[in-house]
mmCIF file of C-alpha atoms in Angstrom:
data_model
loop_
_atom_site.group_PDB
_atom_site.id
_atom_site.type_symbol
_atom_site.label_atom_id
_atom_site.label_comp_id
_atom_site.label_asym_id
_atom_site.label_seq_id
_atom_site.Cartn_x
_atom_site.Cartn_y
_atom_site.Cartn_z
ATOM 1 C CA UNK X 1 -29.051 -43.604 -53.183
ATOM 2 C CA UNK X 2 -29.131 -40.530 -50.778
ATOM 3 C CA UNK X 3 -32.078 -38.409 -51.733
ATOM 4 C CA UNK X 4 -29.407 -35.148 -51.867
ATOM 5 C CA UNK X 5 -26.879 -37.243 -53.561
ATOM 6 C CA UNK X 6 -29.458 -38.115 -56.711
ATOM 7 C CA UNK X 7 -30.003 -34.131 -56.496
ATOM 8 C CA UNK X 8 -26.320 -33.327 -56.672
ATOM 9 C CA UNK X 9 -25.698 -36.006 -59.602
ATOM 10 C CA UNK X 10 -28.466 -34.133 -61.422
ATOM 11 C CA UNK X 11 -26.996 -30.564 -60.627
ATOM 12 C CA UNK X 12 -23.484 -31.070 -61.485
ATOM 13 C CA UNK X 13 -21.838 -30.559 -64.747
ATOM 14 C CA UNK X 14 -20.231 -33.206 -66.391
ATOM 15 C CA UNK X 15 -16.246 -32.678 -66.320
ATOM 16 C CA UNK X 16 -16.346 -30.354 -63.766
ATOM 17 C CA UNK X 17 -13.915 -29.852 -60.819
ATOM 18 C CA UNK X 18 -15.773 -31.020 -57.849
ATOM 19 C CA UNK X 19 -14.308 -30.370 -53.957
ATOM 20 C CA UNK X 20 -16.654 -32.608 -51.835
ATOM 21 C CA UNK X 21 -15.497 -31.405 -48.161
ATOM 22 C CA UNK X 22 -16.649 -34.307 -45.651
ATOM 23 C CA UNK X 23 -16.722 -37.116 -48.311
ATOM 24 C CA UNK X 24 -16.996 -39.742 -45.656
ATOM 25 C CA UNK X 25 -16.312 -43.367 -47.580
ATOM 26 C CA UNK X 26 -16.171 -40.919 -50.829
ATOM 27 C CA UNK X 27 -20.289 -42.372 -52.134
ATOM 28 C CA UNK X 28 -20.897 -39.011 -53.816
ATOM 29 C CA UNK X 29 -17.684 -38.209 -55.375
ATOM 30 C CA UNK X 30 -17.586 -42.180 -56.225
ATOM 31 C CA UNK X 31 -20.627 -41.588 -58.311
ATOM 32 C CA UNK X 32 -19.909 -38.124 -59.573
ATOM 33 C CA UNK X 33 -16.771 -39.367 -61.204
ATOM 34 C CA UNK X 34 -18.062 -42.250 -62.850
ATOM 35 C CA UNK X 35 -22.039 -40.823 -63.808
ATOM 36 C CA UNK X 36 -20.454 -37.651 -64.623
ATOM 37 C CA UNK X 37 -16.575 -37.637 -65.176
ATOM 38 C CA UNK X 38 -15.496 -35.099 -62.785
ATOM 39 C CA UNK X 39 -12.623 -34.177 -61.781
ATOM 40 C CA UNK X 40 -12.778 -34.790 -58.232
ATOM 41 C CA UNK X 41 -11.068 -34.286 -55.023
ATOM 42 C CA UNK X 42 -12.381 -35.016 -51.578
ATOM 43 C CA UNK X 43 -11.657 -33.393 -47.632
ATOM 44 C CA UNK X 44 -12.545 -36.095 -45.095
ATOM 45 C CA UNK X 45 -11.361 -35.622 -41.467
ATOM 46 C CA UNK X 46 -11.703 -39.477 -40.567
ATOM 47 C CA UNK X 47 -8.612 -41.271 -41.243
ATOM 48 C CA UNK X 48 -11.170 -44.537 -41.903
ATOM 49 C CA UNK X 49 -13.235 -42.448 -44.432
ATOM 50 C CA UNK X 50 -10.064 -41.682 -46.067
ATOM 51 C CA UNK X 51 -8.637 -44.841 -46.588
ATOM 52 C CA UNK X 52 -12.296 -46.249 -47.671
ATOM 53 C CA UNK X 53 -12.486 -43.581 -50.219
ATOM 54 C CA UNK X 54 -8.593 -44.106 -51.457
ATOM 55 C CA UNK X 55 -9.541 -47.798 -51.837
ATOM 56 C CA UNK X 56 -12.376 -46.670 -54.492
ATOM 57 C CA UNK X 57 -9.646 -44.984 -56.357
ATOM 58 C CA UNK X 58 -10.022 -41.460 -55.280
ATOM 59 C CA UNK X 59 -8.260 -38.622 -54.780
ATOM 60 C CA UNK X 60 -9.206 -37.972 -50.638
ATOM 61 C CA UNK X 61 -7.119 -35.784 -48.294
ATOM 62 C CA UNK X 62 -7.256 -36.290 -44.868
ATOM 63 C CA UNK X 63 -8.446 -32.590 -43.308
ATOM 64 C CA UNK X 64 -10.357 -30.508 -41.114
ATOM 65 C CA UNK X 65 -13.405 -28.238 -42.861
ATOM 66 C CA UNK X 66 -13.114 -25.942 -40.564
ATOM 67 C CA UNK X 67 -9.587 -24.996 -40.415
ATOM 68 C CA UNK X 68 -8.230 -26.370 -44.090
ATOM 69 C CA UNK X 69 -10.074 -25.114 -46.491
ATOM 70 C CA UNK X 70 -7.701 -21.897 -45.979
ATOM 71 C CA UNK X 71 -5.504 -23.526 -47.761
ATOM 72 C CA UNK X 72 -6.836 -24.039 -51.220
ATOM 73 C CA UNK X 73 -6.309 -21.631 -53.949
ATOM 74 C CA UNK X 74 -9.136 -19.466 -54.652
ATOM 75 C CA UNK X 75 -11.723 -20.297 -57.539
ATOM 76 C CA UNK X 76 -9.933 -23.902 -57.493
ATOM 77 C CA UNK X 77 -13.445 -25.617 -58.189
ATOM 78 C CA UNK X 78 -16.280 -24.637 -59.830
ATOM 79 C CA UNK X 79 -18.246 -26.514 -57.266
ATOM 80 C CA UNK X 80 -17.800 -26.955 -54.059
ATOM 81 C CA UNK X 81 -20.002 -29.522 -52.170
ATOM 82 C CA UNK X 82 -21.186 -29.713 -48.368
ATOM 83 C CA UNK X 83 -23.781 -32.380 -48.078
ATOM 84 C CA UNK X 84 -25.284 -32.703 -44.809
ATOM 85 C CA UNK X 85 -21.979 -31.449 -43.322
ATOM 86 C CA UNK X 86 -22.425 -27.776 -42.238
ATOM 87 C CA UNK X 87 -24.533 -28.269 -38.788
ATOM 88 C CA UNK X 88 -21.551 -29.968 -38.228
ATOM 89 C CA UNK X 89 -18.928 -27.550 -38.271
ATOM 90 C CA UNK X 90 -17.784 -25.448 -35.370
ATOM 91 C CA UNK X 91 -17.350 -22.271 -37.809
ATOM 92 C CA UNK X 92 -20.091 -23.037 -40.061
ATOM 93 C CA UNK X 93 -20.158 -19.373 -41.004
ATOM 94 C CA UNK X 94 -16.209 -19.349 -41.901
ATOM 95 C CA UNK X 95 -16.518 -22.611 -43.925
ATOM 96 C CA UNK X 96 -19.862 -21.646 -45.814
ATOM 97 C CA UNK X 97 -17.466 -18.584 -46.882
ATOM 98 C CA UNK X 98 -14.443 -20.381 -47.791
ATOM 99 C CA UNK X 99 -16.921 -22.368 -50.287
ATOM 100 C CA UNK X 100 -17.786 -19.464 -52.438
ATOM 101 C CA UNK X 101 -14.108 -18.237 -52.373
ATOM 102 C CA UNK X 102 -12.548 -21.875 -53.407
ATOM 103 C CA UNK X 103 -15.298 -23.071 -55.998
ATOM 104 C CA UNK X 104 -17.582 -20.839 -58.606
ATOM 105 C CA UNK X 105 -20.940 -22.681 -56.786
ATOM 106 C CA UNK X 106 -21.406 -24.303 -53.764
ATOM 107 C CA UNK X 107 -24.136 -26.937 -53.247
ATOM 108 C CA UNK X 108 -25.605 -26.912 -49.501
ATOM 109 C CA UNK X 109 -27.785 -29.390 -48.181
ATOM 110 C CA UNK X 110 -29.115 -29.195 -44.431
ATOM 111 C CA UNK X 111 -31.642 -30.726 -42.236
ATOM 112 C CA UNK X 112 -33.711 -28.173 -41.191
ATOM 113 C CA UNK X 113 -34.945 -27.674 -37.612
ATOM 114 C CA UNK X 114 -37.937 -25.655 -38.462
ATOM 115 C CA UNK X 115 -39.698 -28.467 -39.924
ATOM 116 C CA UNK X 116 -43.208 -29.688 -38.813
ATOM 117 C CA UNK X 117 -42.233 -32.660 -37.198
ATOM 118 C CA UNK X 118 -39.251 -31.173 -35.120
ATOM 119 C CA UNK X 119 -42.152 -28.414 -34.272
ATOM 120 C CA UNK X 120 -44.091 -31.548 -32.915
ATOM 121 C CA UNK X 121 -41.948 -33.191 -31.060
ATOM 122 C CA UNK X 122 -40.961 -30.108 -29.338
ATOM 123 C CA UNK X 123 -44.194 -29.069 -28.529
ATOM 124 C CA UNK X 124 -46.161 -32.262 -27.842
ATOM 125 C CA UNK X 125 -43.432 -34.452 -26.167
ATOM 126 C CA UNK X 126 -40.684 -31.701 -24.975
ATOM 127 C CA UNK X 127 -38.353 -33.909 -26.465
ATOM 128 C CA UNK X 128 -35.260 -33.080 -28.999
ATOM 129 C CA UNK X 129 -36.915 -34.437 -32.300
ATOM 130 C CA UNK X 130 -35.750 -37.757 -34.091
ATOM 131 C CA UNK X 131 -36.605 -37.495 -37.422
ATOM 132 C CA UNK X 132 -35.664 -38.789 -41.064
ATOM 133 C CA UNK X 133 -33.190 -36.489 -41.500
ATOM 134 C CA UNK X 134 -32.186 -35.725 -37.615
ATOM 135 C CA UNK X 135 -32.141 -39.477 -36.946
ATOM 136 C CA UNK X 136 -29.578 -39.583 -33.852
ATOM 137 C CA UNK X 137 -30.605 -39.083 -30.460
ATOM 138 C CA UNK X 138 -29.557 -35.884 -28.680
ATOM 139 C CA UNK X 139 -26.462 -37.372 -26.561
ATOM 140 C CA UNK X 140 -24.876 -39.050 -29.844
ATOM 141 C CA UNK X 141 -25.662 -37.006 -32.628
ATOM 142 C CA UNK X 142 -22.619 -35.153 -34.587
ATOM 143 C CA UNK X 143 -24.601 -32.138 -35.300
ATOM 144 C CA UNK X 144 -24.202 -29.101 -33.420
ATOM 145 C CA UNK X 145 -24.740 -26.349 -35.406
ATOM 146 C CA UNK X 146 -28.552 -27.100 -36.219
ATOM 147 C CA UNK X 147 -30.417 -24.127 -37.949
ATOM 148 C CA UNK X 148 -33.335 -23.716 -39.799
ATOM 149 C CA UNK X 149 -34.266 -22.935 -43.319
ATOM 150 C CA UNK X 150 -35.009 -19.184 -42.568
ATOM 151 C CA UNK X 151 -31.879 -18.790 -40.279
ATOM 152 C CA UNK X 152 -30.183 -20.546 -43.088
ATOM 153 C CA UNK X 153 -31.179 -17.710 -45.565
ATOM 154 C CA UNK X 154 -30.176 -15.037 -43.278
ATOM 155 C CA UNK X 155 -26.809 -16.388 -43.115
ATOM 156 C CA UNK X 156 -26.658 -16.285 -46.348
ATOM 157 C CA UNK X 157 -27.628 -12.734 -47.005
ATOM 158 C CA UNK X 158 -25.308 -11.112 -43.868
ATOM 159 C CA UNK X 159 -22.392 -13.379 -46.091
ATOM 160 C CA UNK X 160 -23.694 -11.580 -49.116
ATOM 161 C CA UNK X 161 -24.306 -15.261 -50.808
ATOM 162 C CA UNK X 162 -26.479 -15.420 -53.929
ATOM 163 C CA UNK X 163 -29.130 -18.354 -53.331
ATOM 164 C CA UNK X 164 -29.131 -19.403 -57.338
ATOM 165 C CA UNK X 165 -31.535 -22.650 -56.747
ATOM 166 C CA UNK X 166 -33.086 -24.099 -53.904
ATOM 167 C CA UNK X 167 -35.135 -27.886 -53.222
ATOM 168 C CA UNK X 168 -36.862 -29.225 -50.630
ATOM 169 C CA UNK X 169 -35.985 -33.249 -50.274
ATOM 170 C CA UNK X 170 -37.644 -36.187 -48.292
ATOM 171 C CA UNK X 171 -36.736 -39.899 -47.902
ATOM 172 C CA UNK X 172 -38.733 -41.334 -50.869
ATOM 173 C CA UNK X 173 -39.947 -38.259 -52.172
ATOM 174 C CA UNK X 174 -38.817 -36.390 -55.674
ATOM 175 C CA UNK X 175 -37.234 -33.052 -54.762
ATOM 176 C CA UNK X 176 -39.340 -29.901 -55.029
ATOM 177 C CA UNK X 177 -38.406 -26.585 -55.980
ATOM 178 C CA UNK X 178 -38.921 -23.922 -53.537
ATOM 179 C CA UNK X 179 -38.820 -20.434 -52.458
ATOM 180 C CA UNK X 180 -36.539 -20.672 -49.399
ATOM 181 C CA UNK X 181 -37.759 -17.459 -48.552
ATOM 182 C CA UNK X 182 -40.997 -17.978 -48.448
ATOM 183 C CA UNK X 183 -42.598 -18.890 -44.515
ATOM 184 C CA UNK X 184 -44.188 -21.915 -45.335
ATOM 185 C CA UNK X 185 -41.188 -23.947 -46.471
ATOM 186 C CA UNK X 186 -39.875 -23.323 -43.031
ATOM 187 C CA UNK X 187 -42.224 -25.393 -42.130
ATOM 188 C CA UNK X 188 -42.697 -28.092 -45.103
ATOM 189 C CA UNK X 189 -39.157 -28.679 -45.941
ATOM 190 C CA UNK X 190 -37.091 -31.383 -43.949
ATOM 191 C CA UNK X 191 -34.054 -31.142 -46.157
ATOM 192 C CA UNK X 192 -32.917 -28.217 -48.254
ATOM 193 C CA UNK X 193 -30.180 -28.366 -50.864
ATOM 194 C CA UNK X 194 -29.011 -24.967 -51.972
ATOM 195 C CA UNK X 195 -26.960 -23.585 -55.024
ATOM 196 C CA UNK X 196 -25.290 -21.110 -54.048
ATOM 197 C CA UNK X 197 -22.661 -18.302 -55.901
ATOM 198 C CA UNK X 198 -21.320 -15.052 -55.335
ATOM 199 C CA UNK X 199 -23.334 -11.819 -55.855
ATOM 200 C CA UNK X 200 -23.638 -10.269 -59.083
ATOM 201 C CA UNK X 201 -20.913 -7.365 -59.595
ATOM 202 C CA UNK X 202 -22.627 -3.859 -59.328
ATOM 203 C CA UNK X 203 -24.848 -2.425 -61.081
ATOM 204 C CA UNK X 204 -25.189 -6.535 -62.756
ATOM 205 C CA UNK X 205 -28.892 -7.597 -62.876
ATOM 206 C CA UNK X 206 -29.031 -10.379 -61.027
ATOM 207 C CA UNK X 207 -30.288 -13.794 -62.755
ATOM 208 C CA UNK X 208 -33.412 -15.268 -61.754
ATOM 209 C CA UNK X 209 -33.680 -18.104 -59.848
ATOM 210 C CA UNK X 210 -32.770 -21.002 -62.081
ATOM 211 C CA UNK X 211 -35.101 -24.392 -62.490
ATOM 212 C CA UNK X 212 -32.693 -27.060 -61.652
ATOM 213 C CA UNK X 213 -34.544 -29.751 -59.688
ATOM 214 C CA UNK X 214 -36.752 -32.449 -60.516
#
């Protein structure tokens, strides 16, 4: 299982309404519906993805993140999911908003460029990095949007986001709560996973940071 995905399963309530935008074969809405009995629903812009998740006995749409999300209801979710997804996007600003307007929560995760080892290979080799979570080679990777954990958290605060929870995840490695504010995870984190939610309304004090991982 996908390091994120065993994060996800952990984070999501049972029975809730789940949106997983760029489901691929539908693997994490697959096991969110039977691990936790969601009610699911999945965006996947690949007609193969679609039919692969339809065969599993899903409920998968064939649509574009970037442009379709404009069409679901608002607060139609209380989660909306985006696993490994947004570097993708051509709008990822417009779709990261859309998320907090369709669903209660939206859970992030990202690869983020600011690690240590994309650092390295940078520096030492002049090289774009292949890593564990970056693992395609510049001329055939799908990302192209790729930010890092601290421009990740800016985007966040000029959307006026509320970051609720946030881990740190490696191949192999039990997630770790962090501060994604803090400068050192910019460097220590390979993949973050965010909760995120709208701000508090004003004069609301806002919650602190809840311990959801691990």
């Amino acid at each position: 299982m996908r390091e994120d995905f065993a994060e996800i399963l952990r984070l999501v309530r049972p029975g809730a309404r789940v949106l997983d935008v760029g489901c691929g074969e539908g693997e994490l809405l697959d096991l969110l519906t039977r691990e936790k009995g969601v009610d699911g629903q999945g965006l996947e812009i690949s007609p193969e993805g679609v039919a692969a998740g339809l065969a599993r006995g899903l409920a998968v749409v064939q649509g574009d993140g970037d442009s379709d999300l404009d069409h679901f209801p608002t607060r139609a979710f209380d989660y909306a999911v985006l696993s490994k997804t947004l570097q993708q996007m051509r709008e990822p600003r417009h779709v990261l908003s859309e998320l907090l307007r369709i669903a209660d929560q939206a859970v992030v995760s990202v690869p983020n460029f600011g690690h240590w080892k994309v650092r390295w290979a940078l520096l030492s080799r002049g090289r774009m990095p292949e890593t564990g979570a970056l693992p395609e080679p510049w001329w055939s990777t799908p990302n192209i949007h790729l930010c890092t954990l601290r421009d990740f958290v800016v985007l966040c605060d000029e959307l006026g986001l509320r970051i609720d929870a946030c881990a740190s995840l490696a191949e192999g490695r039990a997630a770790r709560q962090i501060d994604p504010r803090a400068p050192i995870e910019n460097w220590r984190a390979e993949t973050a996973l965010f909760l995120l939610s709208r701000p508090s309304p004003p004069g609301a004090e806002p919650p602190a940071p809840a311990d959801l991982f691990g």
